[in-house]
């Protein structure tokens, strides 16, 4: 294992979340296309998302999208201001805190039905 | 203090695959890893192969992967590593023997960015002058010693070796932003290729590892910006 | 001299596109997620909900933009990963590129077909 800094972790997670969201996007397009076959077909397709085990996955999806968006913002800050590279570690930790601040309420809203139905 | 040293060894004439060798070495906390390797080679196992030349952090010969990070063996002290030291050859380059890697792929990337001054204008009587401000623009990137620590710390370079890599980009930066040089457009065109600057994903392993403290990621960001601005 | 790569790079355009599409997606997707997963939930979303939502051209255009931007951004990102791990000029890279373009084309068409031709009244009348 190469002991990289936060940048290496951020990069690996960016790729991982990017691929994960892309896979879901393809699934989402197929499932939405069931609209063309009428209410029964579409509601049947949506039943997948109403399984109790899908809730955590749905939360992971939102977490992945928000991470990808947040880290993408950091990347763009580095692109627009090459001098910002000097403060990358600060940028990373500010981003991590902001991510936590956003994700805690989202987790509460999305996962509460699981704990207290 | 006694340190436990693990070295990833490989002799292509004898071994089918690399293996770990363990050594117990008596050291002083202020010994460098290079001294530890010397002790092993001179007292324990003379077959250990490594490269080193000046031994003072400027020739760039003894770059290796020490305790999970790329460093120069002559610039890291035993006291900063603790009682267990792990040494591996640089990643992404073919191993010739033990800690000696084939640097040719690295230097071939370096040559691709035309690392020499290009200026066909007739030379002035004395020299091509440069203001202190103009020189300051390339102060950082002229410090490169071509040790390959940055390029072989880059996960994109590990992928398939297509990426020019941080070191070649630093060299390109040093000439592109040199006020005396005239080949910036040609170099920027090379860096705009698929193998060039845009393969950088701002992982920062290069910047973290550079023994010269060059702000490599910043230099690469400068280059990306220069390419985009020159084309829009 | 080493064999010099021909300077005809357009990779910078792909790089720039990733940034531009990212900014647009940032607004569109976060809005989409907020409405679908936080304000509403997958428990309440059904055919009737979507039919009502797609009744206004605004949401059709909104979804069409997400479809095109997200697919192209995602597949171009995956192309970047493929280019990092396959041999330049090799068969695997070619195969991946053919696959990425095919998936992009088919899924854009499928998504656009739904957004352009979906007519909930056709089912309501039955």
GROMACS .gro file of C-alpha atoms in nm:
model
  475
    1UNK     CA    1   0.000   0.000   0.000
    2UNK     CA    2   0.132   0.344  -0.090
    3UNK     CA    3   0.068   0.576   0.205
    4UNK     CA    4  -0.073   0.870   0.012
    5UNK     CA    5  -0.224   1.181   0.166
    6UNK     CA    6  -0.588   1.294   0.171
    7UNK     CA    7  -0.563   1.370  -0.202
    8UNK     CA    8  -0.520   1.003  -0.286
    9UNK     CA    9  -0.821   0.906  -0.074
   10UNK     CA   10  -1.029   1.186  -0.228
   11UNK     CA   11  -0.929   1.073  -0.578
   12UNK     CA   12  -1.008   0.705  -0.513
   13UNK     CA   13  -1.347   0.794  -0.362
   14UNK     CA   14  -1.422   1.028  -0.652
   15UNK     CA   15  -1.369   0.743  -0.898
   16UNK     CA   16  -1.560   0.491  -0.687
   17UNK     CA   17  -1.861   0.719  -0.635
   18UNK     CA   18  -1.852   0.826  -1.001
   19UNK     CA   19  -1.876   0.468  -1.127
   20UNK     CA   20  -2.141   0.379  -0.866
   21UNK     CA   21  -2.360   0.673  -0.962
   22UNK     CA   22  -2.319   0.593  -1.332
   23UNK     CA   23  -2.434   0.234  -1.274
   24UNK     CA   24  -2.738   0.361  -1.087
   25UNK     CA   25  -2.809   0.616  -1.361
   26UNK     CA   26  -2.831   0.337  -1.619
   27UNK     CA   27  -3.063   0.137  -1.392
   28UNK     CA   28  -3.269   0.450  -1.332
   29UNK     CA   29  -3.313   0.512  -1.706
   30UNK     CA   30  -3.430   0.156  -1.766
   31UNK     CA   31  -3.672   0.169  -1.473
   32UNK     CA   32  -3.811   0.507  -1.584
   33UNK     CA   33  -3.863   0.377  -1.938
   34UNK     CA   34  -4.128   0.145  -1.788
   35UNK     CA   35  -4.349   0.457  -1.785
   36UNK     CA   36  -4.416   0.383  -2.150
   37UNK     CA   37  -4.578   0.051  -2.058
   38UNK     CA   38  -4.831   0.207  -1.826
   39UNK     CA   39  -4.898   0.232  -1.450
   40UNK     CA   40  -4.879  -0.141  -1.371
   41UNK     CA   41  -4.540  -0.191  -1.535
   42UNK     CA   42  -4.394   0.127  -1.384
   43UNK     CA   43  -4.524   0.069  -1.033
   44UNK     CA   44  -4.397  -0.287  -1.057
   45UNK     CA   45  -4.050  -0.158  -1.148
   46UNK     CA   46  -4.064   0.090  -0.861
   47UNK     CA   47  -4.144  -0.190  -0.618
   48UNK     CA   48  -3.771  -0.258  -0.623
   49UNK     CA   49  -3.707   0.074  -0.452
   50UNK     CA   50  -3.970   0.010  -0.187
   51UNK     CA   51  -3.797  -0.300  -0.051
   52UNK     CA   52  -3.673  -0.238   0.302
   53UNK     CA   53  -3.319  -0.337   0.204
   54UNK     CA   54  -3.312  -0.067  -0.062
   55UNK     CA   55  -3.332   0.219   0.191
   56UNK     CA   56  -2.967   0.197   0.297
   57UNK     CA   57  -2.866   0.167  -0.069
   58UNK     CA   58  -3.071   0.476  -0.153
   59UNK     CA   59  -2.896   0.662   0.126
   60UNK     CA   60  -2.557   0.543  -0.003
   61UNK     CA   61  -2.655   0.670  -0.348
   62UNK     CA   62  -2.734   1.017  -0.214
   63UNK     CA   63  -2.413   1.007  -0.006
   64UNK     CA   64  -2.215   0.914  -0.319
   65UNK     CA   65  -2.369   1.190  -0.530
   66UNK     CA   66  -2.311   1.453  -0.259
   67UNK     CA   67  -1.950   1.336  -0.213
   68UNK     CA   68  -1.885   1.342  -0.588
   69UNK     CA   69  -2.036   1.691  -0.611
   70UNK     CA   70  -1.842   1.822  -0.310
   71UNK     CA   71  -1.508   1.680  -0.417
   72UNK     CA   72  -1.578   1.801  -0.771
   73UNK     CA   73  -1.614   2.151  -0.628
   74UNK     CA   74  -1.277   2.117  -0.453
   75UNK     CA   75  -1.122   2.000  -0.781
   76UNK     CA   76  -1.265   2.301  -0.962
   77UNK     CA   77  -1.134   2.538  -0.695
   78UNK     CA   78  -0.788   2.389  -0.757
   79UNK     CA   79  -0.836   2.438  -1.133
   80UNK     CA   80  -0.947   2.800  -1.103
   81UNK     CA   81  -0.686   2.896  -0.845
   82UNK     CA   82  -0.356   2.707  -0.890
   83UNK     CA   83  -0.236   2.880  -0.570
   84UNK     CA   84  -0.507   2.695  -0.378
   85UNK     CA   85  -0.297   2.377  -0.416
   86UNK     CA   86  -0.082   2.517  -0.134
   87UNK     CA   87  -0.379   2.489   0.101
   88UNK     CA   88  -0.505   2.154  -0.025
   89UNK     CA   89  -0.508   1.985   0.315
   90UNK     CA   90  -0.714   2.268   0.467
   91UNK     CA   91  -0.947   2.255   0.167
   92UNK     CA   92  -0.988   1.879   0.213
   93UNK     CA   93  -1.076   1.905   0.581
   94UNK     CA   94  -1.313   2.200   0.528
   95UNK     CA   95  -1.482   1.987   0.264
   96UNK     CA   96  -1.499   1.687   0.498
   97UNK     CA   97  -1.664   1.894   0.771
   98UNK     CA   98  -1.909   2.050   0.523
   99UNK     CA   99  -1.992   1.699   0.398
  100UNK     CA  100  -2.068   1.581   0.750
  101UNK     CA  101  -2.285   1.888   0.815
  102UNK     CA  102  -2.491   1.815   0.503
  103UNK     CA  103  -2.508   1.438   0.540
  104UNK     CA  104  -2.612   1.409   0.906
  105UNK     CA  105  -2.957   1.568   0.854
  106UNK     CA  106  -2.998   1.381   0.525
  107UNK     CA  107  -2.918   1.055   0.704
  108UNK     CA  108  -3.170   1.134   0.976
  109UNK     CA  109  -3.445   1.215   0.724
  110UNK     CA  110  -3.375   0.921   0.494
  111UNK     CA  111  -3.296   0.649   0.747
  112UNK     CA  112  -3.548   0.736   1.020
  113UNK     CA  113  -3.825   0.524   0.862
  114UNK     CA  114  -3.597   0.222   0.904
  115UNK     CA  115  -3.548   0.273   1.277
  116UNK     CA  116  -3.897   0.401   1.365
  117UNK     CA  117  -4.143   0.295   1.097
  118UNK     CA  118   1.913   0.105   1.859
  119UNK     CA  119   1.841  -0.208   1.659
  120UNK     CA  120   1.606  -0.178   1.364
  121UNK     CA  121   1.424  -0.445   1.173
  122UNK     CA  122   1.459  -0.392   0.800
  123UNK     CA  123   1.244  -0.563   0.534
  124UNK     CA  124   1.360  -0.528   0.178
  125UNK     CA  125   1.169  -0.636  -0.131
  126UNK     CA  126   1.433  -0.821  -0.328
  127UNK     CA  127   1.435  -0.956  -0.679
  128UNK     CA  128   1.708  -1.102  -0.895
  129UNK     CA  129   1.562  -1.175  -1.239
  130UNK     CA  130   1.838  -1.430  -1.306
  131UNK     CA  131   1.739  -1.645  -1.007
  132UNK     CA  132   1.398  -1.549  -0.873
  133UNK     CA  133   1.063  -1.609  -1.035
  134UNK     CA  134   0.901  -1.336  -0.828
  135UNK     CA  135   1.007  -1.069  -0.578
  136UNK     CA  136   1.039  -1.178  -0.213
  137UNK     CA  137   1.084  -1.009   0.124
  138UNK     CA  138   1.419  -1.038   0.301
  139UNK     CA  139   1.458  -0.946   0.669
  140UNK     CA  140   1.763  -0.796   0.839
  141UNK     CA  141   1.847  -0.684   1.193
  142UNK     CA  142   2.069  -0.377   1.180
  143UNK     CA  143   2.238  -0.192   1.467
  144UNK     CA  144   2.191   0.180   1.402
  145UNK     CA  145   2.226   0.525   1.544
  146UNK     CA  146   1.898   0.724   1.544
  147UNK     CA  147   2.066   0.982   1.324
  148UNK     CA  148   2.172   0.726   1.063
  149UNK     CA  149   2.006   0.766   0.727
  150UNK     CA  150   1.825   0.478   0.558
  151UNK     CA  151   2.111   0.484   0.307
  152UNK     CA  152   2.354   0.407   0.592
  153UNK     CA  153   2.132   0.117   0.696
  154UNK     CA  154   2.133  -0.021   0.341
  155UNK     CA  155   2.511   0.023   0.326
  156UNK     CA  156   2.544  -0.173   0.650
  157UNK     CA  157   2.340  -0.457   0.504
  158UNK     CA  158   2.532  -0.458   0.175
  159UNK     CA  159   2.876  -0.431   0.338
  160UNK     CA  160   2.826  -0.659   0.639
  161UNK     CA  161   2.528  -0.888   0.592
  162UNK     CA  162   2.460  -0.955   0.225
  163UNK     CA  163   2.684  -0.823  -0.050
  164UNK     CA  164   2.438  -0.922  -0.321
  165UNK     CA  165   2.194  -0.642  -0.232
  166UNK     CA  166   2.171  -0.407  -0.529
  167UNK     CA  167   2.094  -0.037  -0.490
  168UNK     CA  168   2.177   0.288  -0.665
  169UNK     CA  169   2.332   0.586  -0.495
  170UNK     CA  170   2.583   0.843  -0.594
  171UNK     CA  171   2.627   1.169  -0.405
  172UNK     CA  172   2.449   1.044  -0.092
  173UNK     CA  173   2.350   1.400  -0.004
  174UNK     CA  174   2.009   1.449  -0.161
  175UNK     CA  175   2.107   1.621  -0.483
  176UNK     CA  176   2.196   1.358  -0.744
  177UNK     CA  177   1.858   1.186  -0.714
  178UNK     CA  178   1.992   0.830  -0.747
  179UNK     CA  179   1.861   0.661  -0.432
  180UNK     CA  180   1.488   0.717  -0.467
  181UNK     CA  181   1.293   0.424  -0.326
  182UNK     CA  182   0.969   0.335  -0.153
  183UNK     CA  183   1.042   0.359   0.221
  184UNK     CA  184   0.768   0.274   0.472
  185UNK     CA  185   0.499   0.328   0.210
  186UNK     CA  186   0.621   0.660   0.075
  187UNK     CA  187   0.864   0.754  -0.198
  188UNK     CA  188   1.176   0.919  -0.059
  189UNK     CA  189   1.549   0.952  -0.109
  190UNK     CA  190   1.725   0.699   0.117
  191UNK     CA  191   1.991   0.962   0.191
  192UNK     CA  192   1.736   1.217   0.314
  193UNK     CA  193   1.540   1.017   0.569
  194UNK     CA  194   1.668   0.942   0.919
  195UNK     CA  195   1.614   0.618   1.111
  196UNK     CA  196   1.473   0.810   1.409
  197UNK     CA  197   1.187   0.937   1.192
  198UNK     CA  198   1.083   0.589   1.084
  199UNK     CA  199   1.080   0.387   1.405
  200UNK     CA  200   1.211   0.035   1.468
  201UNK     CA  201   1.060  -0.121   1.154
  202UNK     CA  202   1.176  -0.009   0.812
  203UNK     CA  203   1.033  -0.141   0.486
  204UNK     CA  204   1.214  -0.070   0.161
  205UNK     CA  205   1.082  -0.142  -0.189
  206UNK     CA  206   1.189  -0.037  -0.537
  207UNK     CA  207   0.999   0.251  -0.703
  208UNK     CA  208   0.662   0.152  -0.848
  209UNK     CA  209   0.567   0.170  -1.213
  210UNK     CA  210   0.919   0.111  -1.348
  211UNK     CA  211   1.066  -0.232  -1.435
  212UNK     CA  212   1.291  -0.373  -1.161
  213UNK     CA  213   1.642  -0.456  -1.284
  214UNK     CA  214   1.757  -0.600  -0.951
  215UNK     CA  215   1.646  -0.543  -0.591
  216UNK     CA  216   1.615  -0.166  -0.545
  217UNK     CA  217   1.750  -0.075  -0.890
  218UNK     CA  218   1.479   0.012  -1.143
  219UNK     CA  219   1.502   0.081  -1.515
  220UNK     CA  220   1.481   0.460  -1.543
  221UNK     CA  221   1.455   0.462  -1.922
  222UNK     CA  222   1.071   0.487  -1.941
  223UNK     CA  223   1.097   0.781  -1.700
  224UNK     CA  224   1.362   0.963  -1.903
  225UNK     CA  225   1.181   0.892  -2.229
  226UNK     CA  226   0.880   1.086  -2.090
  227UNK     CA  227   1.117   1.362  -1.986
  228UNK     CA  228   1.260   1.393  -2.336
  229UNK     CA  229   0.913   1.414  -2.490
  230UNK     CA  230   0.855   1.764  -2.349
  231UNK     CA  231   1.173   1.903  -2.514
  232UNK     CA  232   1.362   1.984  -2.194
  233UNK     CA  233   1.603   2.230  -2.352
  234UNK     CA  234   1.601   2.601  -2.428
  235UNK     CA  235   1.459   2.681  -2.773
  236UNK     CA  236   1.538   3.026  -2.908
  237UNK     CA  237   1.648   3.089  -3.269
  238UNK     CA  238   1.678   3.464  -3.230
  239UNK     CA  239   2.037   3.586  -3.275
  240UNK     CA  240   2.202   3.588  -2.931
  241UNK     CA  241   2.280   3.930  -2.781
  242UNK     CA  242   2.643   4.031  -2.735
  243UNK     CA  243   2.663   3.906  -2.378
  244UNK     CA  244   2.371   3.693  -2.262
  245UNK     CA  245   1.993   3.655  -2.283
  246UNK     CA  246   1.888   3.872  -1.990
  247UNK     CA  247   1.602   3.794  -1.759
  248UNK     CA  248   1.447   4.017  -1.493
  249UNK     CA  249   1.431   3.888  -1.135
  250UNK     CA  250   1.050   3.865  -1.173
  251UNK     CA  251   1.082   3.660  -1.491
  252UNK     CA  252   1.326   3.428  -1.321
  253UNK     CA  253   1.104   3.397  -1.014
  254UNK     CA  254   0.834   3.245  -1.237
  255UNK     CA  255   1.046   2.932  -1.283
  256UNK     CA  256   1.235   2.931  -0.950
  257UNK     CA  257   1.037   2.641  -0.814
  258UNK     CA  258   1.043   2.409  -1.115
  259UNK     CA  259   1.417   2.456  -1.185
  260UNK     CA  260   1.485   2.276  -0.855
  261UNK     CA  261   1.396   1.936  -1.001
  262UNK     CA  262   1.672   1.672  -0.966
  263UNK     CA  263   1.497   1.405  -1.181
  264UNK     CA  264   1.494   1.146  -0.902
  265UNK     CA  265   1.155   1.007  -1.024
  266UNK     CA  266   1.006   1.015  -0.674
  267UNK     CA  267   0.705   1.216  -0.797
  268UNK     CA  268   0.629   1.023  -1.115
  269UNK     CA  269   0.651   0.685  -0.941
  270UNK     CA  270   0.427   0.810  -0.656
  271UNK     CA  271   0.149   0.894  -0.903
  272UNK     CA  272  -0.135   0.639  -0.919
  273UNK     CA  273  -0.217   0.752  -1.273
  274UNK     CA  274   0.139   0.668  -1.381
  275UNK     CA  275   0.111   0.325  -1.214
  276UNK     CA  276  -0.199   0.253  -1.425
  277UNK     CA  277  -0.045   0.189  -1.765
  278UNK     CA  278   0.260   0.415  -1.778
  279UNK     CA  279   0.101   0.628  -2.052
  280UNK     CA  280   0.096   0.947  -1.842
  281UNK     CA  281   0.396   1.177  -1.900
  282UNK     CA  282   0.408   1.209  -1.523
  283UNK     CA  283   0.479   1.491  -1.279
  284UNK     CA  284   0.855   1.512  -1.345
  285UNK     CA  285   0.816   1.562  -1.720
  286UNK     CA  286   0.545   1.822  -1.658
  287UNK     CA  287   0.770   2.005  -1.411
  288UNK     CA  288   1.042   2.012  -1.679
  289UNK     CA  289   0.789   2.143  -1.932
  290UNK     CA  290   0.680   2.412  -1.686
  291UNK     CA  291   1.041   2.519  -1.633
  292UNK     CA  292   1.081   2.595  -2.007
  293UNK     CA  293   0.727   2.705  -2.099
  294UNK     CA  294   0.736   2.982  -1.838
  295UNK     CA  295   1.100   3.078  -1.910
  296UNK     CA  296   1.097   3.427  -2.065
  297UNK     CA  297   1.393   3.335  -2.289
  298UNK     CA  298   1.227   3.031  -2.441
  299UNK     CA  299   1.022   3.042  -2.762
  300UNK     CA  300   0.876   2.690  -2.791
  301UNK     CA  301   0.588   2.723  -2.544
  302UNK     CA  302   0.315   2.663  -2.807
  303UNK     CA  303   0.482   2.344  -2.927
  304UNK     CA  304   0.529   2.213  -2.574
  305UNK     CA  305   0.174   2.306  -2.473
  306UNK     CA  306   0.049   2.110  -2.775
  307UNK     CA  307   0.237   1.803  -2.651
  308UNK     CA  308   0.092   1.850  -2.302
  309UNK     CA  309  -0.260   1.884  -2.446
  310UNK     CA  310  -0.235   1.523  -2.567
  311UNK     CA  311  -0.417   1.238  -2.397
  312UNK     CA  312  -0.096   1.140  -2.218
  313UNK     CA  313  -0.030   1.495  -2.099
  314UNK     CA  314  -0.130   1.745  -1.831
  315UNK     CA  315  -0.500   1.657  -1.825
  316UNK     CA  316  -0.426   1.304  -1.705
  317UNK     CA  317  -0.335   1.467  -1.373
  318UNK     CA  318  -0.619   1.413  -1.124
  319UNK     CA  319  -0.471   1.628  -0.845
  320UNK     CA  320  -0.387   1.335  -0.619
  321UNK     CA  321  -0.099   1.535  -0.460
  322UNK     CA  322   0.122   1.228  -0.401
  323UNK     CA  323   0.390   1.397  -0.615
  324UNK     CA  324   0.383   1.723  -0.418
  325UNK     CA  325   0.385   1.537  -0.085
  326UNK     CA  326   0.682   1.321  -0.187
  327UNK     CA  327   0.912   1.566  -0.372
  328UNK     CA  328   1.245   1.578  -0.184
  329UNK     CA  329   1.305   1.926  -0.327
  330UNK     CA  330   0.974   2.059  -0.200
  331UNK     CA  331   0.857   2.161  -0.546
  332UNK     CA  332   0.489   2.255  -0.564
  333UNK     CA  333   0.435   2.006  -0.844
  334UNK     CA  334   0.055   1.999  -0.847
  335UNK     CA  335   0.051   2.378  -0.867
  336UNK     CA  336   0.291   2.369  -1.163
  337UNK     CA  337   0.065   2.117  -1.341
  338UNK     CA  338  -0.242   2.333  -1.269
  339UNK     CA  339  -0.053   2.628  -1.421
  340UNK     CA  340   0.004   2.418  -1.733
  341UNK     CA  341  -0.360   2.306  -1.765
  342UNK     CA  342  -0.468   2.668  -1.734
  343UNK     CA  343  -0.212   2.780  -1.995
  344UNK     CA  344  -0.336   2.515  -2.240
  345UNK     CA  345  -0.702   2.604  -2.194
  346UNK     CA  346  -0.637   2.978  -2.215
  347UNK     CA  347  -0.421   2.938  -2.527
  348UNK     CA  348  -0.707   2.760  -2.704
  349UNK     CA  349  -1.008   2.964  -2.605
  350UNK     CA  350   1.477   1.254  -3.039
  351UNK     CA  351   1.201   1.040  -2.900
  352UNK     CA  352   0.902   0.958  -3.111
  353UNK     CA  353   0.699   1.274  -3.065
  354UNK     CA  354   0.324   1.260  -3.021
  355UNK     CA  355   0.137   1.453  -3.288
  356UNK     CA  356   0.003   1.772  -3.134
  357UNK     CA  357  -0.367   1.742  -3.212
  358UNK     CA  358  -0.494   1.701  -2.858
  359UNK     CA  359  -0.858   1.755  -2.781
  360UNK     CA  360  -0.831   1.605  -2.435
  361UNK     CA  361  -0.837   1.959  -2.294
  362UNK     CA  362  -1.189   2.000  -2.440
  363UNK     CA  363  -1.305   1.683  -2.268
  364UNK     CA  364  -1.148   1.814  -1.946
  365UNK     CA  365  -1.325   2.148  -1.985
  366UNK     CA  366  -1.654   1.974  -2.065
  367UNK     CA  367  -1.629   1.778  -1.739
  368UNK     CA  368  -1.611   2.108  -1.548
  369UNK     CA  369  -1.890   2.283  -1.737
  370UNK     CA  370  -2.125   1.984  -1.714
  371UNK     CA  371  -2.030   1.943  -1.347
  372UNK     CA  372  -2.146   2.296  -1.261
  373UNK     CA  373  -2.479   2.245  -1.439
  374UNK     CA  374  -2.525   1.898  -1.286
  375UNK     CA  375  -2.445   2.033  -0.942
  376UNK     CA  376  -2.757   2.250  -0.955
  377UNK     CA  377  -2.980   2.006  -1.146
  378UNK     CA  378  -2.896   1.683  -0.964
  379UNK     CA  379  -2.890   1.821  -0.612
  380UNK     CA  380  -3.230   1.977  -0.683
  381UNK     CA  381  -3.354   1.645  -0.819
  382UNK     CA  382  -3.222   1.449  -0.520
  383UNK     CA  383  -3.366   1.696  -0.272
  384UNK     CA  384  -3.714   1.679  -0.427
  385UNK     CA  385  -3.719   1.302  -0.482
  386UNK     CA  386  -3.541   1.162  -0.180
  387UNK     CA  387  -3.562   1.421   0.095
  388UNK     CA  388  -3.886   1.621   0.045
  389UNK     CA  389  -4.060   1.318  -0.105
  390UNK     CA  390  -3.945   0.961  -0.066
  391UNK     CA  391  -3.937   0.655  -0.287
  392UNK     CA  392  -4.221   0.526  -0.069
  393UNK     CA  393  -4.465   0.782  -0.209
  394UNK     CA  394  -4.340   0.807  -0.566
  395UNK     CA  395  -4.553   0.614  -0.814
  396UNK     CA  396  -4.693   0.640  -1.166
  397UNK     CA  397  -4.947   0.908  -1.071
  398UNK     CA  398  -4.677   1.122  -0.906
  399UNK     CA  399  -4.450   1.105  -1.210
  400UNK     CA  400  -4.739   1.162  -1.451
  401UNK     CA  401  -4.837   1.477  -1.266
  402UNK     CA  402  -4.476   1.595  -1.251
  403UNK     CA  403  -4.412   1.538  -1.621
  404UNK     CA  404  -4.732   1.720  -1.714
  405UNK     CA  405  -4.537   2.047  -1.718
  406UNK     CA  406  -4.281   2.099  -1.997
  407UNK     CA  407  -4.048   2.254  -1.736
  408UNK     CA  408  -3.982   1.920  -1.567
  409UNK     CA  409  -3.948   1.741  -1.901
  410UNK     CA  410  -3.676   1.982  -2.005
  411UNK     CA  411  -3.520   1.962  -1.657
  412UNK     CA  412  -3.504   1.583  -1.678
  413UNK     CA  413  -3.382   1.586  -2.037
  414UNK     CA  414  -3.093   1.815  -1.936
  415UNK     CA  415  -3.000   1.584  -1.648
  416UNK     CA  416  -3.022   1.281  -1.878
  417UNK     CA  417  -2.789   1.421  -2.141
  418UNK     CA  418  -2.544   1.590  -1.902
  419UNK     CA  419  -2.524   1.307  -1.648
  420UNK     CA  420  -2.482   1.034  -1.909
  421UNK     CA  421  -2.213   1.220  -2.101
  422UNK     CA  422  -2.035   1.329  -1.782
  423UNK     CA  423  -2.045   0.979  -1.636
  424UNK     CA  424  -1.942   0.794  -1.950
  425UNK     CA  425  -1.666   1.045  -2.024
  426UNK     CA  426  -1.544   0.999  -1.669
  427UNK     CA  427  -1.541   0.624  -1.717
  428UNK     CA  428  -1.351   0.676  -2.043
  429UNK     CA  429  -1.087   0.857  -1.837
  430UNK     CA  430  -1.058   0.556  -1.605
  431UNK     CA  431  -1.040   0.318  -1.903
  432UNK     CA  432  -0.762   0.527  -2.055
  433UNK     CA  433  -0.566   0.498  -1.729
  434UNK     CA  434  -0.574   0.119  -1.720
  435UNK     CA  435  -0.578  -0.005  -2.080
  436UNK     CA  436  -0.289  -0.014  -2.322
  437UNK     CA  437  -0.287   0.277  -2.573
  438UNK     CA  438  -0.389   0.149  -2.915
  439UNK     CA  439  -0.483  -0.189  -2.769
  440UNK     CA  440  -0.793  -0.401  -2.826
  441UNK     CA  441  -0.933  -0.356  -2.475
  442UNK     CA  442  -0.931   0.022  -2.507
  443UNK     CA  443  -1.106   0.004  -2.844
  444UNK     CA  444  -1.365  -0.241  -2.709
  445UNK     CA  445  -1.434  -0.019  -2.408
  446UNK     CA  446  -1.471   0.289  -2.626
  447UNK     CA  447  -1.716   0.113  -2.857
  448UNK     CA  448  -1.911  -0.005  -2.550
  449UNK     CA  449  -1.916   0.342  -2.392
  450UNK     CA  450  -2.041   0.507  -2.712
  451UNK     CA  451  -2.303   0.237  -2.763
  452UNK     CA  452  -2.432   0.263  -2.406
  453UNK     CA  453  -2.433   0.642  -2.435
  454UNK     CA  454  -2.630   0.641  -2.757
  455UNK     CA  455  -2.881   0.372  -2.658
  456UNK     CA  456  -2.953   0.517  -2.314
  457UNK     CA  457  -2.981   0.875  -2.439
  458UNK     CA  458  -3.230   0.760  -2.701
  459UNK     CA  459  -3.425   0.549  -2.451
  460UNK     CA  460  -3.441   0.833  -2.197
  461UNK     CA  461  -3.534   1.091  -2.459
  462UNK     CA  462  -3.800   0.860  -2.599
  463UNK     CA  463  -3.966   0.843  -2.257
  464UNK     CA  464  -3.945   1.217  -2.196
  465UNK     CA  465  -4.076   1.310  -2.542
  466UNK     CA  466  -4.344   1.048  -2.593
  467UNK     CA  467  -4.475   0.980  -2.241
  468UNK     CA  468  -4.848   1.053  -2.236
  469UNK     CA  469  -5.023   0.963  -1.906
  470UNK     CA  470  -5.365   1.043  -2.052
  471UNK     CA  471  -5.326   0.747  -2.288
  472UNK     CA  472  -5.344   0.517  -1.987
  473UNK     CA  473  -5.601   0.721  -1.795
  474UNK     CA  474  -5.852   0.685  -2.081
  475UNK     CA  475  -5.835   0.308  -2.076
   0.00000   0.00000   0.00000
